[in-house]
Amino acid sequence: MYFITEQDPNYSIKGSRDPLGFQVVWQAAGRKLIPYLSTVSGSIKDFQILCLAYALKKELKIEDKQFEPFFLRFEQMMAYTRYKSYQKEGFNGVDKVRKLMSGNPASVRISSAIADQLLSNQKAYGIWGKYNSPFSEMRLTDMPEYSNVYIPKVLNNDAFLRQATLLSKKRDAQPAYIESDKMDEWSDFLQKPSGIEKKLFIEKLLDDTCGKELLNQIDNNPDFRDLSFYELIQALTDSSSNSNFKAILGYIANTEKVICPLNRIFRYLQTKSYWKNEEIETDPYIKNWRSTFESKGFDETTRSLATLLTLSNYELVLGLVKRNEEVAARRNSAAWMQFTENGLEVNHFEGAFFREEYDPETQNDFNYFFSTFISLHKQLN
DNA sequence: GTCCTTTTCAGTCAGTCAAG
DNA sequence: CTTGACTGACTGAAAAGGAC
């Protein structure tokens, strides 16, 4: 017999993200090599827009407090510009811009009013939310090349400077209008960087913790950019003679060898609502989705996760369920599955998946910022 | 200082649409 | 019809702010 009781909203399962708390694990490993990028900070044009905005802040003497609202208006201005001049490229807010521009309007309205925002929360989902932190941490604006390139850029283009000045004077939802034809005057600002601008971006966006060893290797072997995760790590390790670099690559590969199989097994468990203990114990996927790795250098968390892969199916799943329970408890939410007398009960199915052909030695789930790095490298070359 | 709340940042994943 | 790529919103984690 079952009793249906009302769920405590503070103790229900929230969201579908990261049930095993792996985000911090892979991120910490990735940060050992690529210190500032995030997985979503991958567009050169977004970085260029930030560079222009900070140059305007300085030249137009925009107060710190006014900078954020100014930036949101400026982002709108540059969004319409890039849509007009670089039709094929996407960006955050492109849907809204496309809709508005499809009617070939003579001018577009810019303001911080909800109706004019590019996204439901432009500040959070646009350039401000996704790039401001990587951008300020890499200290791009401290470089003398930055001032040499961007200050003249914003000062020497009259139409641009006039338009930006106008935007800087607006307050709250007060609208400004930009004629569509005018945008061609400054669309070149978003062209692929060359000369000093390119050098500056390479120096800062493609920085690493090993004296630019990653950049040098990719420069010397551009084909590496199209390799899969483990192939890339192998190729980099083989061709480099920098021992620190190689050690970090090894650490990243070993981390993935631990968390990827565990992630796959957890997602696989989610595909059924109930598992009998003997089903778990005899399951061929849980048994075979094990990898070989070196646990040297692992912190305590990763080490204990690694141990799970050496245990029996049942013990491994027990460990995963416990890990999820701890992660959920930290978030003040309920565990996604729990053991009952004779088996495992699954309560949350979001994110469930099963790939029969999964091979823990060659396939990966987490990217350690390599894909952002490579994407930026391709955009700059 | 500690503890709790609010804000900000960043990754994941669903929805959508286009190509095969 | 299936697959894949892209966009955008949601939500966890961390940082910042505030009360004591």
PDB file of N, CA and C in Angstrom, chain A residues 318-370:
ATOM      1  N   LEU A 318      26.614   1.231  -5.527  1.00  0.00           N
ATOM      2  CA  LEU A 318      26.423   1.706  -4.155  1.00  0.00           C
ATOM      3  C   LEU A 318      27.186   3.017  -3.935  1.00  0.00           C
ATOM      4  N   GLY A 319      28.410   3.044  -4.407  1.00  0.00           N
ATOM      5  CA  GLY A 319      29.247   4.239  -4.264  1.00  0.00           C
ATOM      6  C   GLY A 319      28.700   5.420  -5.045  1.00  0.00           C
ATOM      7  N   LEU A 320      28.204   5.166  -6.252  1.00  0.00           N
ATOM      8  CA  LEU A 320      27.632   6.242  -7.066  1.00  0.00           C
ATOM      9  C   LEU A 320      26.387   6.824  -6.407  1.00  0.00           C
ATOM     10  N   VAL A 321      25.545   5.940  -5.895  1.00  0.00           N
ATOM     11  CA  VAL A 321      24.311   6.390  -5.249  1.00  0.00           C
ATOM     12  C   VAL A 321      24.645   7.236  -4.018  1.00  0.00           C
ATOM     13  N   LYS A 322      25.669   6.803  -3.295  1.00  0.00           N
ATOM     14  CA  LYS A 322      26.089   7.552  -2.119  1.00  0.00           C
ATOM     15  C   LYS A 322      26.633   8.933  -2.514  1.00  0.00           C
ATOM     16  N   ARG A 323      27.422   8.939  -3.560  1.00  0.00           N
ATOM     17  CA  ARG A 323      27.978  10.205  -4.048  1.00  0.00           C
ATOM     18  C   ARG A 323      26.856  11.163  -4.452  1.00  0.00           C
ATOM     19  N   ASN A 324      25.862  10.662  -5.198  1.00  0.00           N
ATOM     20  CA  ASN A 324      24.731  11.496  -5.606  1.00  0.00           C
ATOM     21  C   ASN A 324      23.953  12.016  -4.389  1.00  0.00           C
ATOM     22  N   GLU A 325      23.814  11.142  -3.409  1.00  0.00           N
ATOM     23  CA  GLU A 325      23.120  11.515  -2.181  1.00  0.00           C
ATOM     24  C   GLU A 325      23.827  12.684  -1.490  1.00  0.00           C
ATOM     25  N   GLU A 326      25.136  12.601  -1.418  1.00  0.00           N
ATOM     26  CA  GLU A 326      25.915  13.667  -0.766  1.00  0.00           C
ATOM     27  C   GLU A 326      25.818  14.974  -1.545  1.00  0.00           C
ATOM     28  N   VAL A 327      25.943  14.863  -2.872  1.00  0.00           N
ATOM     29  CA  VAL A 327      25.849  16.051  -3.721  1.00  0.00           C
ATOM     30  C   VAL A 327      24.471  16.692  -3.572  1.00  0.00           C
ATOM     31  N   ALA A 328      23.424  15.858  -3.602  1.00  0.00           N
ATOM     32  CA  ALA A 328      22.055  16.372  -3.479  1.00  0.00           C
ATOM     33  C   ALA A 328      21.846  17.026  -2.116  1.00  0.00           C
ATOM     34  N   ALA A 329      22.394  16.398  -1.074  1.00  0.00           N
ATOM     35  CA  ALA A 329      22.229  16.946   0.272  1.00  0.00           C
ATOM     36  C   ALA A 329      22.860  18.333   0.372  1.00  0.00           C
ATOM     37  N   ARG A 330      23.995  18.493  -0.257  1.00  0.00           N
ATOM     38  CA  ARG A 330      24.666  19.792  -0.269  1.00  0.00           C
ATOM     39  C   ARG A 330      23.795  20.860  -0.931  1.00  0.00           C
ATOM     40  N   ARG A 331      23.002  20.427  -1.918  1.00  0.00           N
ATOM     41  CA  ARG A 331      22.128  21.365  -2.628  1.00  0.00           C
ATOM     42  C   ARG A 331      20.747  21.443  -1.995  1.00  0.00           C
ATOM     43  N   ASN A 332      20.602  20.801  -0.839  1.00  0.00           N
ATOM     44  CA  ASN A 332      19.318  20.801  -0.173  1.00  0.00           C
ATOM     45  C   ASN A 332      18.216  20.200  -1.026  1.00  0.00           C
ATOM     46  N   SER A 333      18.555  19.157  -1.757  1.00  0.00           N
ATOM     47  CA  SER A 333      17.532  18.504  -2.563  1.00  0.00           C
ATOM     48  C   SER A 333      17.610  16.994  -2.345  1.00  0.00           C
ATOM     49  N   ALA A 334      16.667  16.284  -2.932  1.00  0.00           N
ATOM     50  CA  ALA A 334      16.583  14.847  -2.701  1.00  0.00           C
ATOM     51  C   ALA A 334      17.491  14.068  -3.638  1.00  0.00           C
ATOM     52  N   ALA A 335      17.938  12.893  -3.197  1.00  0.00           N
ATOM     53  CA  ALA A 335      18.770  12.029  -4.033  1.00  0.00           C
ATOM     54  C   ALA A 335      17.968  11.542  -5.234  1.00  0.00           C
ATOM     55  N   TRP A 336      18.673  11.217  -6.298  1.00  0.00           N
ATOM     56  CA  TRP A 336      17.997  10.828  -7.538  1.00  0.00           C
ATOM     57  C   TRP A 336      17.589   9.359  -7.540  1.00  0.00           C
ATOM     58  N   MET A 337      18.259   8.556  -6.727  1.00  0.00           N
ATOM     59  CA  MET A 337      17.915   7.134  -6.648  1.00  0.00           C
ATOM     60  C   MET A 337      18.262   6.626  -5.257  1.00  0.00           C
ATOM     61  N   GLN A 338      17.608   5.517  -4.854  1.00  0.00           N
ATOM     62  CA  GLN A 338      17.980   4.987  -3.557  1.00  0.00           C
ATOM     63  C   GLN A 338      17.821   3.468  -3.526  1.00  0.00           C
ATOM     64  N   PHE A 339      18.657   2.832  -2.713  1.00  0.00           N
ATOM     65  CA  PHE A 339      18.564   1.391  -2.544  1.00  0.00           C
ATOM     66  C   PHE A 339      17.441   1.042  -1.583  1.00  0.00           C
ATOM     67  N   THR A 340      16.619   0.076  -1.994  1.00  0.00           N
ATOM     68  CA  THR A 340      15.627  -0.481  -1.084  1.00  0.00           C
ATOM     69  C   THR A 340      16.050  -1.919  -0.794  1.00  0.00           C
ATOM     70  N   GLU A 341      15.183  -2.656  -0.170  1.00  0.00           N
ATOM     71  CA  GLU A 341      15.539  -4.001   0.279  1.00  0.00           C
ATOM     72  C   GLU A 341      16.254  -4.852  -0.783  1.00  0.00           C
ATOM     73  N   ASN A 342      15.630  -4.965  -1.957  1.00  0.00           N
ATOM     74  CA  ASN A 342      16.166  -5.901  -2.955  1.00  0.00           C
ATOM     75  C   ASN A 342      16.732  -5.243  -4.202  1.00  0.00           C
ATOM     76  N   GLY A 343      16.718  -3.942  -4.210  1.00  0.00           N
ATOM     77  CA  GLY A 343      17.212  -3.324  -5.439  1.00  0.00           C
ATOM     78  C   GLY A 343      17.313  -1.812  -5.366  1.00  0.00           C
ATOM     79  N   LEU A 344      17.487  -1.243  -6.542  1.00  0.00           N
ATOM     80  CA  LEU A 344      17.701   0.197  -6.658  1.00  0.00           C
ATOM     81  C   LEU A 344      16.480   0.844  -7.296  1.00  0.00           C
ATOM     82  N   GLU A 345      15.972   1.872  -6.634  1.00  0.00           N
ATOM     83  CA  GLU A 345      14.818   2.597  -7.135  1.00  0.00           C
ATOM     84  C   GLU A 345      15.301   3.920  -7.720  1.00  0.00           C
ATOM     85  N   VAL A 346      14.904   4.203  -8.957  1.00  0.00           N
ATOM     86  CA  VAL A 346      15.314   5.442  -9.614  1.00  0.00           C
ATOM     87  C   VAL A 346      14.154   6.422  -9.595  1.00  0.00           C
ATOM     88  N   ASN A 347      14.410   7.631  -9.113  1.00  0.00           N
ATOM     89  CA  ASN A 347      13.325   8.603  -8.982  1.00  0.00           C
ATOM     90  C   ASN A 347      13.411   9.756  -9.964  1.00  0.00           C
ATOM     91  N   HIS A 348      14.536   9.890 -10.629  1.00  0.00           N
ATOM     92  CA  HIS A 348      14.727  11.056 -11.490  1.00  0.00           C
ATOM     93  C   HIS A 348      15.395  10.609 -12.776  1.00  0.00           C
ATOM     94  N   PHE A 349      14.716  10.859 -13.909  1.00  0.00           N
ATOM     95  CA  PHE A 349      15.179  10.284 -15.169  1.00  0.00           C
ATOM     96  C   PHE A 349      15.771  11.311 -16.120  1.00  0.00           C
ATOM     97  N   GLU A 350      15.728  12.552 -15.757  1.00  0.00           N
ATOM     98  CA  GLU A 350      16.218  13.580 -16.664  1.00  0.00           C
ATOM     99  C   GLU A 350      17.707  13.426 -16.898  1.00  0.00           C
ATOM    100  N   GLY A 351      18.095  13.460 -18.148  1.00  0.00           N
ATOM    101  CA  GLY A 351      19.505  13.307 -18.490  1.00  0.00           C
ATOM    102  C   GLY A 351      19.913  11.862 -18.705  1.00  0.00           C
ATOM    103  N   ALA A 352      18.937  10.924 -18.586  1.00  0.00           N
ATOM    104  CA  ALA A 352      19.262   9.508 -18.764  1.00  0.00           C
ATOM    105  C   ALA A 352      19.688   9.231 -20.202  1.00  0.00           C
ATOM    106  N   PHE A 353      20.709   8.387 -20.385  1.00  0.00           N
ATOM    107  CA  PHE A 353      21.004   7.903 -21.731  1.00  0.00           C
ATOM    108  C   PHE A 353      21.867   6.652 -21.694  1.00  0.00           C
ATOM    109  N   PHE A 354      21.832   5.948 -22.795  1.00  0.00           N
ATOM    110  CA  PHE A 354      22.556   4.689 -22.903  1.00  0.00           C
ATOM    111  C   PHE A 354      23.150   4.564 -24.296  1.00  0.00           C
ATOM    112  N   ARG A 355      24.454   4.428 -24.390  1.00  0.00           N
ATOM    113  CA  ARG A 355      25.124   4.192 -25.672  1.00  0.00           C
ATOM    114  C   ARG A 355      25.844   2.860 -25.553  1.00  0.00           C
ATOM    115  N   GLU A 356      25.314   1.887 -26.257  1.00  0.00           N
ATOM    116  CA  GLU A 356      25.881   0.548 -26.164  1.00  0.00           C
ATOM    117  C   GLU A 356      27.355   0.532 -26.543  1.00  0.00           C
ATOM    118  N   GLU A 357      27.719   1.343 -27.545  1.00  0.00           N
ATOM    119  CA  GLU A 357      29.061   1.267 -28.114  1.00  0.00           C
ATOM    120  C   GLU A 357      30.101   2.079 -27.338  1.00  0.00           C
ATOM    121  N   TYR A 358      29.710   2.607 -26.179  1.00  0.00           N
ATOM    122  CA  TYR A 358      30.639   3.433 -25.400  1.00  0.00           C
ATOM    123  C   TYR A 358      31.947   2.700 -25.099  1.00  0.00           C
ATOM    124  N   ASP A 359      33.055   3.383 -25.386  1.00  0.00           N
ATOM    125  CA  ASP A 359      34.381   2.831 -25.086  1.00  0.00           C
ATOM    126  C   ASP A 359      35.146   3.798 -24.192  1.00  0.00           C
ATOM    127  N   PRO A 360      35.340   3.426 -22.926  1.00  0.00           N
ATOM    128  CA  PRO A 360      35.973   4.349 -21.959  1.00  0.00           C
ATOM    129  C   PRO A 360      37.399   4.740 -22.325  1.00  0.00           C
ATOM    130  N   GLU A 361      38.056   3.968 -23.180  1.00  0.00           N
ATOM    131  CA  GLU A 361      39.443   4.304 -23.531  1.00  0.00           C
ATOM    132  C   GLU A 361      39.526   5.367 -24.626  1.00  0.00           C
ATOM    133  N   THR A 362      38.475   5.529 -25.392  1.00  0.00           N
ATOM    134  CA  THR A 362      38.561   6.474 -26.521  1.00  0.00           C
ATOM    135  C   THR A 362      37.530   7.591 -26.475  1.00  0.00           C
ATOM    136  N   GLN A 363      36.441   7.411 -25.735  1.00  0.00           N
ATOM    137  CA  GLN A 363      35.389   8.428 -25.752  1.00  0.00           C
ATOM    138  C   GLN A 363      35.380   9.228 -24.457  1.00  0.00           C
ATOM    139  N   ASN A 364      34.999  10.497 -24.578  1.00  0.00           N
ATOM    140  CA  ASN A 364      34.994  11.374 -23.403  1.00  0.00           C
ATOM    141  C   ASN A 364      33.703  12.171 -23.323  1.00  0.00           C
ATOM    142  N   ASP A 365      33.384  12.638 -22.126  1.00  0.00           N
ATOM    143  CA  ASP A 365      32.180  13.460 -21.940  1.00  0.00           C
ATOM    144  C   ASP A 365      32.501  14.915 -21.621  1.00  0.00           C
ATOM    145  N   PHE A 366      33.649  15.173 -21.028  1.00  0.00           N
ATOM    146  CA  PHE A 366      33.947  16.512 -20.533  1.00  0.00           C
ATOM    147  C   PHE A 366      35.099  17.105 -21.342  1.00  0.00           C
ATOM    148  N   ASN A 367      35.083  18.421 -21.529  1.00  0.00           N
ATOM    149  CA  ASN A 367      36.025  18.956 -22.528  1.00  0.00           C
ATOM    150  C   ASN A 367      37.231  19.730 -21.995  1.00  0.00           C
ATOM    151  N   TYR A 368      37.239  20.068 -20.720  1.00  0.00           N
ATOM    152  CA  TYR A 368      38.425  20.678 -20.088  1.00  0.00           C
ATOM    153  C   TYR A 368      38.888  21.955 -20.784  1.00  0.00           C
ATOM    154  N   PHE A 369      37.968  22.665 -21.428  1.00  0.00           N
ATOM    155  CA  PHE A 369      38.234  23.946 -22.095  1.00  0.00           C
ATOM    156  C   PHE A 369      39.025  23.816 -23.391  1.00  0.00           C
ATOM    157  N   PHE A 370      39.403  22.591 -23.784  1.00  0.00           N
ATOM    158  CA  PHE A 370      40.135  22.440 -25.046  1.00  0.00           C
ATOM    159  C   PHE A 370      39.310  22.927 -26.229  1.00  0.00           C
TER     160      PHE A 370
END
